JSON list of C-alpha atoms in Angstrom, two decimals:
[
{"chain": "A", "resi": 949, "resn": "MET", "atom": "CA", "xyz": [5.01, -29.09, -64.42]},
{"chain": "A", "resi": 950, "resn": "LYS", "atom": "CA", "xyz": [2.40, -27.23, -66.46]},
{"chain": "A", "resi": 951, "resn": "LYS", "atom": "CA", "xyz": [3.61, -24.01, -68.08]},
{"chain": "A", "resi": 952, "resn": "ILE", "atom": "CA", "xyz": [1.45, -20.93, -67.54]},
{"chain": "A", "resi": 953, "resn": "ILE", "atom": "CA", "xyz": [2.34, -17.87, -69.59]},
{"chain": "A", "resi": 954, "resn": "TYR", "atom": "CA", "xyz": [1.27, -14.48, -68.26]},
{"chain": "A", "resi": 955, "resn": "THR", "atom": "CA", "xyz": [1.09, -11.04, -69.82]},
{"chain": "A", "resi": 956, "resn": "GLN", "atom": "CA", "xyz": [2.84, -7.90, -68.66]},
{"chain": "A", "resi": 957, "resn": "ARG", "atom": "CA", "xyz": [1.82, -4.26, -68.53]},
{"chain": "A", "resi": 958, "resn": "VAL", "atom": "CA", "xyz": [3.54, -1.68, -70.74]},
{"chain": "A", "resi": 959, "resn": "GLU", "atom": "CA", "xyz": [5.25, 1.17, -68.90]},
{"chain": "A", "resi": 960, "resn": "VAL", "atom": "CA", "xyz": [6.27, 4.19, -70.99]},
{"chain": "A", "resi": 961, "resn": "VAL", "atom": "CA", "xyz": [9.47, 5.79, -69.66]},
{"chain": "A", "resi": 962, "resn": "GLU", "atom": "CA", "xyz": [9.72, 9.00, -71.65]},
{"chain": "A", "resi": 963, "resn": "SER", "atom": "CA", "xyz": [12.99, 10.16, -70.10]},
{"chain": "A", "resi": 964, "resn": "TYR", "atom": "CA", "xyz": [14.71, 7.09, -71.58]},
{"chain": "A", "resi": 965, "resn": "GLY", "atom": "CA", "xyz": [12.56, 6.79, -74.68]},
{"chain": "A", "resi": 966, "resn": "GLU", "atom": "CA", "xyz": [11.63, 3.26, -73.62]},
{"chain": "A", "resi": 967, "resn": "ARG", "atom": "CA", "xyz": [8.52, 1.11, -73.58]},
{"chain": "A", "resi": 968, "resn": "ARG", "atom": "CA", "xyz": [9.05, -1.47, -70.84]},
{"chain": "A", "resi": 969, "resn": "ASP", "atom": "CA", "xyz": [7.26, -4.74, -70.15]},
{"chain": "A", "resi": 970, "resn": "CYS", "atom": "CA", "xyz": [6.79, -5.36, -66.44]},
{"chain": "A", "resi": 971, "resn": "ALA", "atom": "CA", "xyz": [4.66, -7.34, -64.02]},
{"chain": "A", "resi": 972, "resn": "ASP", "atom": "CA", "xyz": [4.16, -7.50, -60.28]},
{"chain": "A", "resi": 973, "resn": "VAL", "atom": "CA", "xyz": [6.29, -10.34, -58.91]},
{"chain": "A", "resi": 974, "resn": "GLU", "atom": "CA", "xyz": [3.26, -11.43, -56.91]},
{"chain": "A", "resi": 975, "resn": "ILE", "atom": "CA", "xyz": [1.75, -12.75, -60.15]},
{"chain": "A", "resi": 976, "resn": "ALA", "atom": "CA", "xyz": [4.61, -15.20, -60.58]},
{"chain": "A", "resi": 977, "resn": "LYS", "atom": "CA", "xyz": [4.39, -16.11, -56.89]},
{"chain": "A", "resi": 978, "resn": "LEU", "atom": "CA", "xyz": [0.68, -16.82, -57.28]},
{"chain": "A", "resi": 979, "resn": "ILE", "atom": "CA", "xyz": [1.27, -19.10, -60.26]},
{"chain": "A", "resi": 980, "resn": "TRP", "atom": "CA", "xyz": [4.00, -20.95, -58.34]},
{"chain": "A", "resi": 981, "resn": "GLU", "atom": "CA", "xyz": [1.63, -21.27, -55.36]},
{"chain": "A", "resi": 982, "resn": "CYS", "atom": "CA", "xyz": [-0.90, -22.95, -57.63]},
{"chain": "A", "resi": 983, "resn": "GLY", "atom": "CA", "xyz": [1.71, -25.52, -58.63]},
{"chain": "A", "resi": 984, "resn": "PHE", "atom": "CA", "xyz": [2.54, -24.22, -62.10]},
{"chain": "A", "resi": 985, "resn": "LEU", "atom": "CA", "xyz": [5.61, -22.82, -63.88]},
{"chain": "A", "resi": 986, "resn": "PRO", "atom": "CA", "xyz": [5.20, -19.05, -64.56]},
{"chain": "A", "resi": 987, "resn": "LEU", "atom": "CA", "xyz": [6.57, -17.67, -67.84]},
{"chain": "A", "resi": 988, "resn": "PRO", "atom": "CA", "xyz": [6.21, -13.95, -68.74]},
{"chain": "A", "resi": 989, "resn": "VAL", "atom": "CA", "xyz": [5.22, -12.84, -72.24]},
{"chain": "A", "resi": 990, "resn": "ASN", "atom": "CA", "xyz": [6.78, -9.89, -74.09]},
{"chain": "A", "resi": 991, "resn": "ASN", "atom": "CA", "xyz": [4.48, -7.44, -75.85]},
{"chain": "A", "resi": 992, "resn": "VAL", "atom": "CA", "xyz": [5.87, -8.12, -79.33]},
{"chain": "A", "resi": 993, "resn": "PRO", "atom": "CA", "xyz": [2.78, -9.05, -81.34]},
{"chain": "A", "resi": 994, "resn": "GLN", "atom": "CA", "xyz": [4.79, -9.71, -84.50]},
{"chain": "A", "resi": 995, "resn": "ARG", "atom": "CA", "xyz": [6.49, -12.65, -82.77]},
{"chain": "A", "resi": 996, "resn": "ILE", "atom": "CA", "xyz": [3.83, -13.86, -80.33]},
{"chain": "A", "resi": 997, "resn": "ASN", "atom": "CA", "xyz": [2.64, -16.70, -82.58]},
{"chain": "A", "resi": 998, "resn": "GLU", "atom": "CA", "xyz": [6.21, -17.97, -82.86]},
{"chain": "A", "resi": 999, "resn": "PHE", "atom": "CA", "xyz": [6.62, -17.67, -79.09]},
{"chain": "A", "resi": 1000, "resn": "LEU", "atom": "CA", "xyz": [3.44, -19.66, -78.49]},
{"chain": "A", "resi": 1001, "resn": "GLU", "atom": "CA", "xyz": [4.45, -22.40, -80.91]},
{"chain": "A", "resi": 1002, "resn": "GLN", "atom": "CA", "xyz": [7.88, -22.70, -79.23]},
{"chain": "A", "resi": 1003, "resn": "ILE", "atom": "CA", "xyz": [6.62, -22.63, -75.63]},
{"chain": "A", "resi": 1004, "resn": "ARG", "atom": "CA", "xyz": [3.34, -24.52, -76.18]},
{"chain": "A", "resi": 1005, "resn": "PRO", "atom": "CA", "xyz": [1.78, -23.30, -72.92]},
{"chain": "A", "resi": 1006, "resn": "ASP", "atom": "CA", "xyz": [-0.66, -25.31, -70.84]},
{"chain": "A", "resi": 1007, "resn": "GLY", "atom": "CA", "xyz": [-2.48, -22.16, -69.78]},
{"chain": "A", "resi": 1008, "resn": "ILE", "atom": "CA", "xyz": [-2.73, -18.46, -70.60]},
{"chain": "A", "resi": 1009, "resn": "LEU", "atom": "CA", "xyz": [-3.09, -15.78, -67.91]},
{"chain": "A", "resi": 1010, "resn": "LEU", "atom": "CA", "xyz": [-4.08, -12.26, -68.97]},
{"chain": "A", "resi": 1011, "resn": "THR", "atom": "CA", "xyz": [-3.17, -9.84, -66.19]},
{"chain": "A", "resi": 1012, "resn": "GLY", "atom": "CA", "xyz": [-4.12, -6.31, -65.12]},
{"chain": "A", "resi": 1013, "resn": "GLY", "atom": "CA", "xyz": [-2.80, -2.85, -65.99]},
{"chain": "A", "resi": 1014, "resn": "ASN", "atom": "CA", "xyz": [-3.14, -0.59, -69.09]},
{"chain": "A", "resi": 1015, "resn": "ASP", "atom": "CA", "xyz": [-6.53, 0.41, -70.45]},
{"chain": "A", "resi": 1016, "resn": "LEU", "atom": "CA", "xyz": [-7.40, -0.94, -73.87]},
{"chain": "A", "resi": 1017, "resn": "SER", "atom": "CA", "xyz": [-6.36, 1.48, -76.61]},
{"chain": "A", "resi": 1018, "resn": "LYS", "atom": "CA", "xyz": [-9.92, 1.91, -77.89]},
{"chain": "A", "resi": 1019, "resn": "TYR", "atom": "CA", "xyz": [-10.78, 3.31, -74.44]},
{"chain": "A", "resi": 1020, "resn": "GLY", "atom": "CA", "xyz": [-7.82, 5.68, -74.15]},
{"chain": "A", "resi": 1021, "resn": "GLY", "atom": "CA", "xyz": [-4.97, 3.30, -73.30]},
{"chain": "A", "resi": 1022, "resn": "ASN", "atom": "CA", "xyz": [-1.43, 3.72, -74.64]},
{"chain": "A", "resi": 1023, "resn": "ALA", "atom": "CA", "xyz": [-0.36, 0.11, -75.21]},
{"chain": "A", "resi": 1024, "resn": "PRO", "atom": "CA", "xyz": [-1.70, -1.06, -78.59]},
{"chain": "A", "resi": 1025, "resn": "GLU", "atom": "CA", "xyz": [1.07, -3.66, -78.80]},
{"chain": "A", "resi": 1026, "resn": "ARG", "atom": "CA", "xyz": [-0.31, -5.30, -75.68]},
{"chain": "A", "resi": 1027, "resn": "ASP", "atom": "CA", "xyz": [-3.85, -5.25, -77.04]},
{"chain": "A", "resi": 1028, "resn": "GLU", "atom": "CA", "xyz": [-2.73, -7.10, -80.18]},
{"chain": "A", "resi": 1029, "resn": "THR", "atom": "CA", "xyz": [-0.51, -9.53, -78.26]},
{"chain": "A", "resi": 1030, "resn": "GLU", "atom": "CA", "xyz": [-3.36, -10.55, -75.97]},
{"chain": "A", "resi": 1031, "resn": "ARG", "atom": "CA", "xyz": [-5.91, -10.86, -78.77]},
{"chain": "A", "resi": 1032, "resn": "ARG", "atom": "CA", "xyz": [-3.57, -13.27, -80.55]},
{"chain": "A", "resi": 1033, "resn": "MET", "atom": "CA", "xyz": [-3.10, -15.20, -77.31]},
{"chain": "A", "resi": 1034, "resn": "ILE", "atom": "CA", "xyz": [-6.86, -15.58, -76.91]},
{"chain": "A", "resi": 1035, "resn": "GLN", "atom": "CA", "xyz": [-7.10, -16.78, -80.50]},
{"chain": "A", "resi": 1036, "resn": "TYR", "atom": "CA", "xyz": [-4.31, -19.29, -79.85]},
{"chain": "A", "resi": 1037, "resn": "GLY", "atom": "CA", "xyz": [-6.15, -20.55, -76.78]},
{"chain": "A", "resi": 1038, "resn": "ILE", "atom": "CA", "xyz": [-9.33, -21.07, -78.78]},
{"chain": "A", "resi": 1039, "resn": "GLU", "atom": "CA", "xyz": [-7.60, -22.77, -81.71]},
{"chain": "A", "resi": 1040, "resn": "ASN", "atom": "CA", "xyz": [-5.47, -25.06, -79.52]},
{"chain": "A", "resi": 1041, "resn": "ASN", "atom": "CA", "xyz": [-7.94, -25.77, -76.70]},
{"chain": "A", "resi": 1042, "resn": "VAL", "atom": "CA", "xyz": [-5.67, -24.06, -74.14]},
{"chain": "A", "resi": 1043, "resn": "PRO", "atom": "CA", "xyz": [-7.42, -22.62, -71.05]},
{"chain": "A", "resi": 1044, "resn": "VAL", "atom": "CA", "xyz": [-7.42, -18.84, -70.70]},
{"chain": "A", "resi": 1045, "resn": "TYR", "atom": "CA", "xyz": [-7.97, -16.87, -67.49]},
{"chain": "A", "resi": 1046, "resn": "GLY", "atom": "CA", "xyz": [-7.98, -13.09, -67.32]},
{"chain": "A", "resi": 1047, "resn": "PHE", "atom": "CA", "xyz": [-8.25, -10.80, -64.32]},
{"chain": "A", "resi": 1048, "resn": "CYS", "atom": "CA", "xyz": [-9.09, -7.07, -64.28]},
{"chain": "A", "resi": 1049, "resn": "ARG", "atom": "CA", "xyz": [-7.83, -5.79, -67.67]},
{"chain": "A", "resi": 1050, "resn": "GLY", "atom": "CA", "xyz": [-7.52, -9.45, -68.63]},
{"chain": "A", "resi": 1051, "resn": "MET", "atom": "CA", "xyz": [-11.27, -9.92, -68.25]},
{"chain": "A", "resi": 1052, "resn": "GLN", "atom": "CA", "xyz": [-11.86, -6.68, -70.14]},
{"chain": "A", "resi": 1053, "resn": "VAL", "atom": "CA", "xyz": [-9.76, -7.96, -73.06]},
{"chain": "A", "resi": 1054, "resn": "ILE", "atom": "CA", "xyz": [-11.77, -11.19, -73.11]},
{"chain": "A", "resi": 1055, "resn": "ALA", "atom": "CA", "xyz": [-15.06, -9.30, -73.04]},
{"chain": "A", "resi": 1056, "resn": "ASP", "atom": "CA", "xyz": [-13.90, -6.97, -75.80]},
{"chain": "A", "resi": 1057, "resn": "TYR", "atom": "CA", "xyz": [-12.74, -9.92, -77.92]},
{"chain": "A", "resi": 1058, "resn": "PHE", "atom": "CA", "xyz": [-16.26, -11.33, -77.77]},
{"chain": "A", "resi": 1059, "resn": "GLY", "atom": "CA", "xyz": [-17.94, -8.04, -78.60]},
{"chain": "A", "resi": 1060, "resn": "ALA", "atom": "CA", "xyz": [-18.87, -6.61, -75.19]},
{"chain": "A", "resi": 1061, "resn": "GLU", "atom": "CA", "xyz": [-18.46, -2.89, -74.58]},
{"chain": "A", "resi": 1062, "resn": "LEU", "atom": "CA", "xyz": [-16.72, -1.33, -71.59]},
{"chain": "A", "resi": 1063, "resn": "VAL", "atom": "CA", "xyz": [-17.98, 1.70, -69.70]},
{"chain": "A", "resi": 1064, "resn": "LYS", "atom": "CA", "xyz": [-16.51, 4.00, -67.09]},
{"chain": "A", "resi": 1065, "resn": "VAL", "atom": "CA", "xyz": [-17.50, 3.22, -63.52]},
{"chain": "A", "resi": 1066, "resn": "ALA", "atom": "CA", "xyz": [-17.08, 5.07, -60.23]},
{"chain": "A", "resi": 1067, "resn": "LYS", "atom": "CA", "xyz": [-16.09, 3.80, -56.79]},
{"chain": "A", "resi": 1068, "resn": "HIS", "atom": "CA", "xyz": [-14.30, 0.72, -58.09]},
{"chain": "A", "resi": 1069, "resn": "VAL", "atom": "CA", "xyz": [-10.71, 1.68, -57.25]},
{"chain": "A", "resi": 1070, "resn": "GLY", "atom": "CA", "xyz": [-9.14, 0.72, -53.95]},
{"chain": "A", "resi": 1071, "resn": "VAL", "atom": "CA", "xyz": [-12.35, -0.69, -52.50]},
{"chain": "A", "resi": 1072, "resn": "LYS", "atom": "CA", "xyz": [-13.88, -4.04, -51.61]},
{"chain": "A", "resi": 1073, "resn": "HIS", "atom": "CA", "xyz": [-17.06, -5.46, -53.10]},
{"chain": "A", "resi": 1074, "resn": "ARG", "atom": "CA", "xyz": [-19.39, -8.20, -51.97]},
{"chain": "A", "resi": 1075, "resn": "LEU", "atom": "CA", "xyz": [-20.39, -10.39, -54.89]},
{"chain": "A", "resi": 1076, "resn": "GLU", "atom": "CA", "xyz": [-23.83, -11.53, -55.93]},
{"chain": "A", "resi": 1077, "resn": "GLY", "atom": "CA", "xyz": [-24.13, -14.53, -58.23]},
{"chain": "A", "resi": 1078, "resn": "ILE", "atom": "CA", "xyz": [-23.65, -18.26, -58.38]},
{"chain": "A", "resi": 1079, "resn": "ALA", "atom": "CA", "xyz": [-21.51, -20.47, -56.17]},
{"chain": "A", "resi": 1080, "resn": "PRO", "atom": "CA", "xyz": [-18.73, -20.17, -55.17]},
{"chain": "A", "resi": 1081, "resn": "TRP", "atom": "CA", "xyz": [-18.82, -16.43, -55.70]},
{"chain": "A", "resi": 1082, "resn": "ALA", "atom": "CA", "xyz": [-22.09, -15.51, -53.97]},
{"chain": "A", "resi": 1083, "resn": "GLY", "atom": "CA", "xyz": [-21.21, -13.59, -50.81]},
{"chain": "A", "resi": 1084, "resn": "LYS", "atom": "CA", "xyz": [-17.47, -13.45, -51.53]},
{"chain": "A", "resi": 1085, "resn": "THR", "atom": "CA", "xyz": [-15.75, -10.12, -50.86]},
{"chain": "A", "resi": 1086, "resn": "VAL", "atom": "CA", "xyz": [-13.18, -9.12, -53.47]},
{"chain": "A", "resi": 1087, "resn": "ASN", "atom": "CA", "xyz": [-10.82, -6.22, -54.17]},
{"chain": "A", "resi": 1088, "resn": "SER", "atom": "CA", "xyz": [-11.41, -3.70, -56.94]},
{"chain": "A", "resi": 1089, "resn": "PHE", "atom": "CA", "xyz": [-8.89, -1.57, -58.87]},
{"chain": "A", "resi": 1090, "resn": "HIS", "atom": "CA", "xyz": [-10.53, -0.52, -62.14]},
{"chain": "A", "resi": 1091, "resn": "ASN", "atom": "CA", "xyz": [-12.18, 2.50, -63.77]},
{"chain": "A", "resi": 1092, "resn": "MET", "atom": "CA", "xyz": [-13.60, 0.58, -66.74]},
{"chain": "A", "resi": 1093, "resn": "ALA", "atom": "CA", "xyz": [-15.99, -2.36, -66.54]},
{"chain": "A", "resi": 1094, "resn": "VAL", "atom": "CA", "xyz": [-18.28, -4.66, -68.49]},
{"chain": "A", "resi": 1095, "resn": "LYS", "atom": "CA", "xyz": [-21.87, -3.63, -67.93]},
{"chain": "A", "resi": 1096, "resn": "ALA", "atom": "CA", "xyz": [-23.64, -6.05, -70.30]},
{"chain": "A", "resi": 1097, "resn": "ALA", "atom": "CA", "xyz": [-22.71, -9.47, -71.66]},
{"chain": "A", "resi": 1098, "resn": "THR", "atom": "CA", "xyz": [-22.93, -10.58, -75.28]},
{"chain": "A", "resi": 1099, "resn": "ASP", "atom": "CA", "xyz": [-24.44, -13.89, -76.39]},
{"chain": "A", "resi": 1100, "resn": "ASP", "atom": "CA", "xyz": [-21.00, -15.54, -76.06]},
{"chain": "A", "resi": 1101, "resn": "LEU", "atom": "CA", "xyz": [-20.57, -14.57, -72.40]},
{"chain": "A", "resi": 1102, "resn": "MET", "atom": "CA", "xyz": [-22.10, -16.05, -69.27]},
{"chain": "A", "resi": 1103, "resn": "ILE", "atom": "CA", "xyz": [-22.26, -13.82, -66.17]},
{"chain": "A", "resi": 1104, "resn": "GLU", "atom": "CA", "xyz": [-21.06, -15.60, -63.03]},
{"chain": "A", "resi": 1105, "resn": "ALA", "atom": "CA", "xyz": [-21.06, -12.73, -60.51]},
{"chain": "A", "resi": 1106, "resn": "VAL", "atom": "CA", "xyz": [-21.80, -9.01, -60.20]},
{"chain": "A", "resi": 1107, "resn": "SER", "atom": "CA", "xyz": [-21.03, -6.33, -57.61]},
{"chain": "A", "resi": 1108, "resn": "GLU", "atom": "CA", "xyz": [-23.68, -4.57, -55.57]},
{"chain": "A", "resi": 1109, "resn": "ASP", "atom": "CA", "xyz": [-24.01, -1.85, -58.21]},
{"chain": "A", "resi": 1110, "resn": "GLY", "atom": "CA", "xyz": [-24.48, -4.31, -61.06]},
{"chain": "A", "resi": 1111, "resn": "VAL", "atom": "CA", "xyz": [-20.98, -4.33, -62.54]},
{"chain": "A", "resi": 1112, "resn": "ILE", "atom": "CA", "xyz": [-20.00, -7.74, -63.94]},
{"chain": "A", "resi": 1113, "resn": "GLU", "atom": "CA", "xyz": [-17.26, -9.20, -61.74]},
{"chain": "A", "resi": 1114, "resn": "ALA", "atom": "CA", "xyz": [-16.89, -12.75, -63.13]},
{"chain": "A", "resi": 1115, "resn": "LEU", "atom": "CA", "xyz": [-17.74, -14.36, -66.43]},
{"chain": "A", "resi": 1116, "resn": "LYS", "atom": "CA", "xyz": [-17.00, -17.33, -68.66]},
{"chain": "A", "resi": 1117, "resn": "VAL", "atom": "CA", "xyz": [-17.21, -17.84, -72.40]},
{"chain": "A", "resi": 1118, "resn": "LYS", "atom": "CA", "xyz": [-19.81, -20.30, -73.56]},
{"chain": "A", "resi": 1119, "resn": "ASP", "atom": "CA", "xyz": [-18.43, -23.59, -74.87]},
{"chain": "A", "resi": 1120, "resn": "LYS", "atom": "CA", "xyz": [-14.82, -22.44, -74.43]},
{"chain": "A", "resi": 1121, "resn": "LYS", "atom": "CA", "xyz": [-12.17, -22.72, -71.71]},
{"chain": "A", "resi": 1122, "resn": "ILE", "atom": "CA", "xyz": [-12.05, -18.96, -71.14]},
{"chain": "A", "resi": 1123, "resn": "TYR", "atom": "CA", "xyz": [-12.79, -17.30, -67.80]},
{"chain": "A", "resi": 1124, "resn": "GLY", "atom": "CA", "xyz": [-12.52, -13.80, -66.36]},
{"chain": "A", "resi": 1125, "resn": "THR", "atom": "CA", "xyz": [-12.71, -12.03, -63.00]},
{"chain": "A", "resi": 1126, "resn": "MET", "atom": "CA", "xyz": [-12.37, -8.33, -62.26]},
{"chain": "A", "resi": 1127, "resn": "TRP", "atom": "CA", "xyz": [-10.53, -8.68, -58.96]},
{"chain": "A", "resi": 1128, "resn": "HIS", "atom": "CA", "xyz": [-6.77, -9.08, -58.58]},
{"chain": "A", "resi": 1129, "resn": "PRO", "atom": "CA", "xyz": [-5.97, -12.44, -56.92]},
{"chain": "A", "resi": 1130, "resn": "GLU", "atom": "CA", "xyz": [-2.27, -11.52, -56.67]},
{"chain": "A", "resi": 1131, "resn": "ARG", "atom": "CA", "xyz": [-3.04, -8.49, -54.48]},
{"chain": "A", "resi": 1132, "resn": "GLU", "atom": "CA", "xyz": [-4.42, -10.53, -51.60]},
{"chain": "A", "resi": 1133, "resn": "SER", "atom": "CA", "xyz": [-2.04, -11.42, -48.77]},
{"chain": "A", "resi": 1134, "resn": "PRO", "atom": "CA", "xyz": [-2.13, -14.26, -48.16]},
{"chain": "A", "resi": 1135, "resn": "PHE", "atom": "CA", "xyz": [-3.52, -15.48, -51.47]},
{"chain": "A", "resi": 1136, "resn": "GLN", "atom": "CA", "xyz": [-7.15, -16.53, -51.11]},
{"chain": "A", "resi": 1137, "resn": "LYS", "atom": "CA", "xyz": [-7.90, -20.25, -51.23]},
{"chain": "A", "resi": 1138, "resn": "GLU", "atom": "CA", "xyz": [-10.92, -19.66, -53.49]},
{"chain": "A", "resi": 1139, "resn": "ASP", "atom": "CA", "xyz": [-8.71, -17.89, -56.05]},
{"chain": "A", "resi": 1140, "resn": "ILE", "atom": "CA", "xyz": [-6.09, -20.63, -55.93]},
{"chain": "A", "resi": 1141, "resn": "GLN", "atom": "CA", "xyz": [-8.79, -23.25, -56.34]},
{"chain": "A", "resi": 1142, "resn": "LEU", "atom": "CA", "xyz": [-10.24, -21.36, -59.33]},
{"chain": "A", "resi": 1143, "resn": "ILE", "atom": "CA", "xyz": [-6.86, -21.04, -61.06]},
{"chain": "A", "resi": 1144, "resn": "LYS", "atom": "CA", "xyz": [-6.07, -24.70, -60.48]},
{"chain": "A", "resi": 1145, "resn": "GLN", "atom": "CA", "xyz": [-9.45, -25.78, -61.84]},
{"chain": "A", "resi": 1146, "resn": "ILE", "atom": "CA", "xyz": [-9.00, -23.64, -64.95]},
{"chain": "A", "resi": 1147, "resn": "PHE", "atom": "CA", "xyz": [-5.49, -24.71, -65.81]},
{"chain": "A", "resi": 1148, "resn": "LEU", "atom": "CA", "xyz": [-5.89, -28.33, -64.79]},
{"chain": "A", "resi": 1149, "resn": "ASP", "atom": "CA", "xyz": [-8.94, -28.27, -67.08]},
{"chain": "A", "resi": 1150, "resn": "GLU", "atom": "CA", "xyz": [-11.26, -29.57, -64.37]},
{"chain": "A", "resi": 1151, "resn": "GLY", "atom": "CA", "xyz": [-14.14, -27.30, -65.33]},
{"chain": "A", "resi": 1152, "resn": "VAL", "atom": "CA", "xyz": [-15.35, -24.23, -63.44]}
]
């Protein structure tokens, strides 16, 4: 069974003086549903390279939660962990898929800027773009978004107001979407198909 590692958000619990890694259990359920073995990643950037060499994942999933530190977020350890994971994916030809914050991290890695957007939290958007995304309605839970792609990024879909909702990195096995596939009940067949295609390396 292919091993898919997935990142976790950082929760700061001031009353205990703790920084906790956590993830919605639906993420693990989604990975299982796609036929893969889900393995969570700790936000310990000093040891992430060792972790990756020991686990040797077949796929990397960058999940939602936490703004990037450069845009006001409070989880720099997660930023660094995920950047190193993207680099590992590139160097070892391991597919990477990021959703919501995960797509933002990918875009930032390749030099795209994020901007604040309105009316993108707790709503649904109808996508415009290429198949299979054209006409698809997706959820939205973000205040920051990618408004313009760099030369490394290919836009796959946008929302009605022009916010980039799906992208891929040119000549690399790296993909991003802004919607949360784990927050759909039941999981959407298009999302499952996308994740399978990415991590089975069938091309998207």
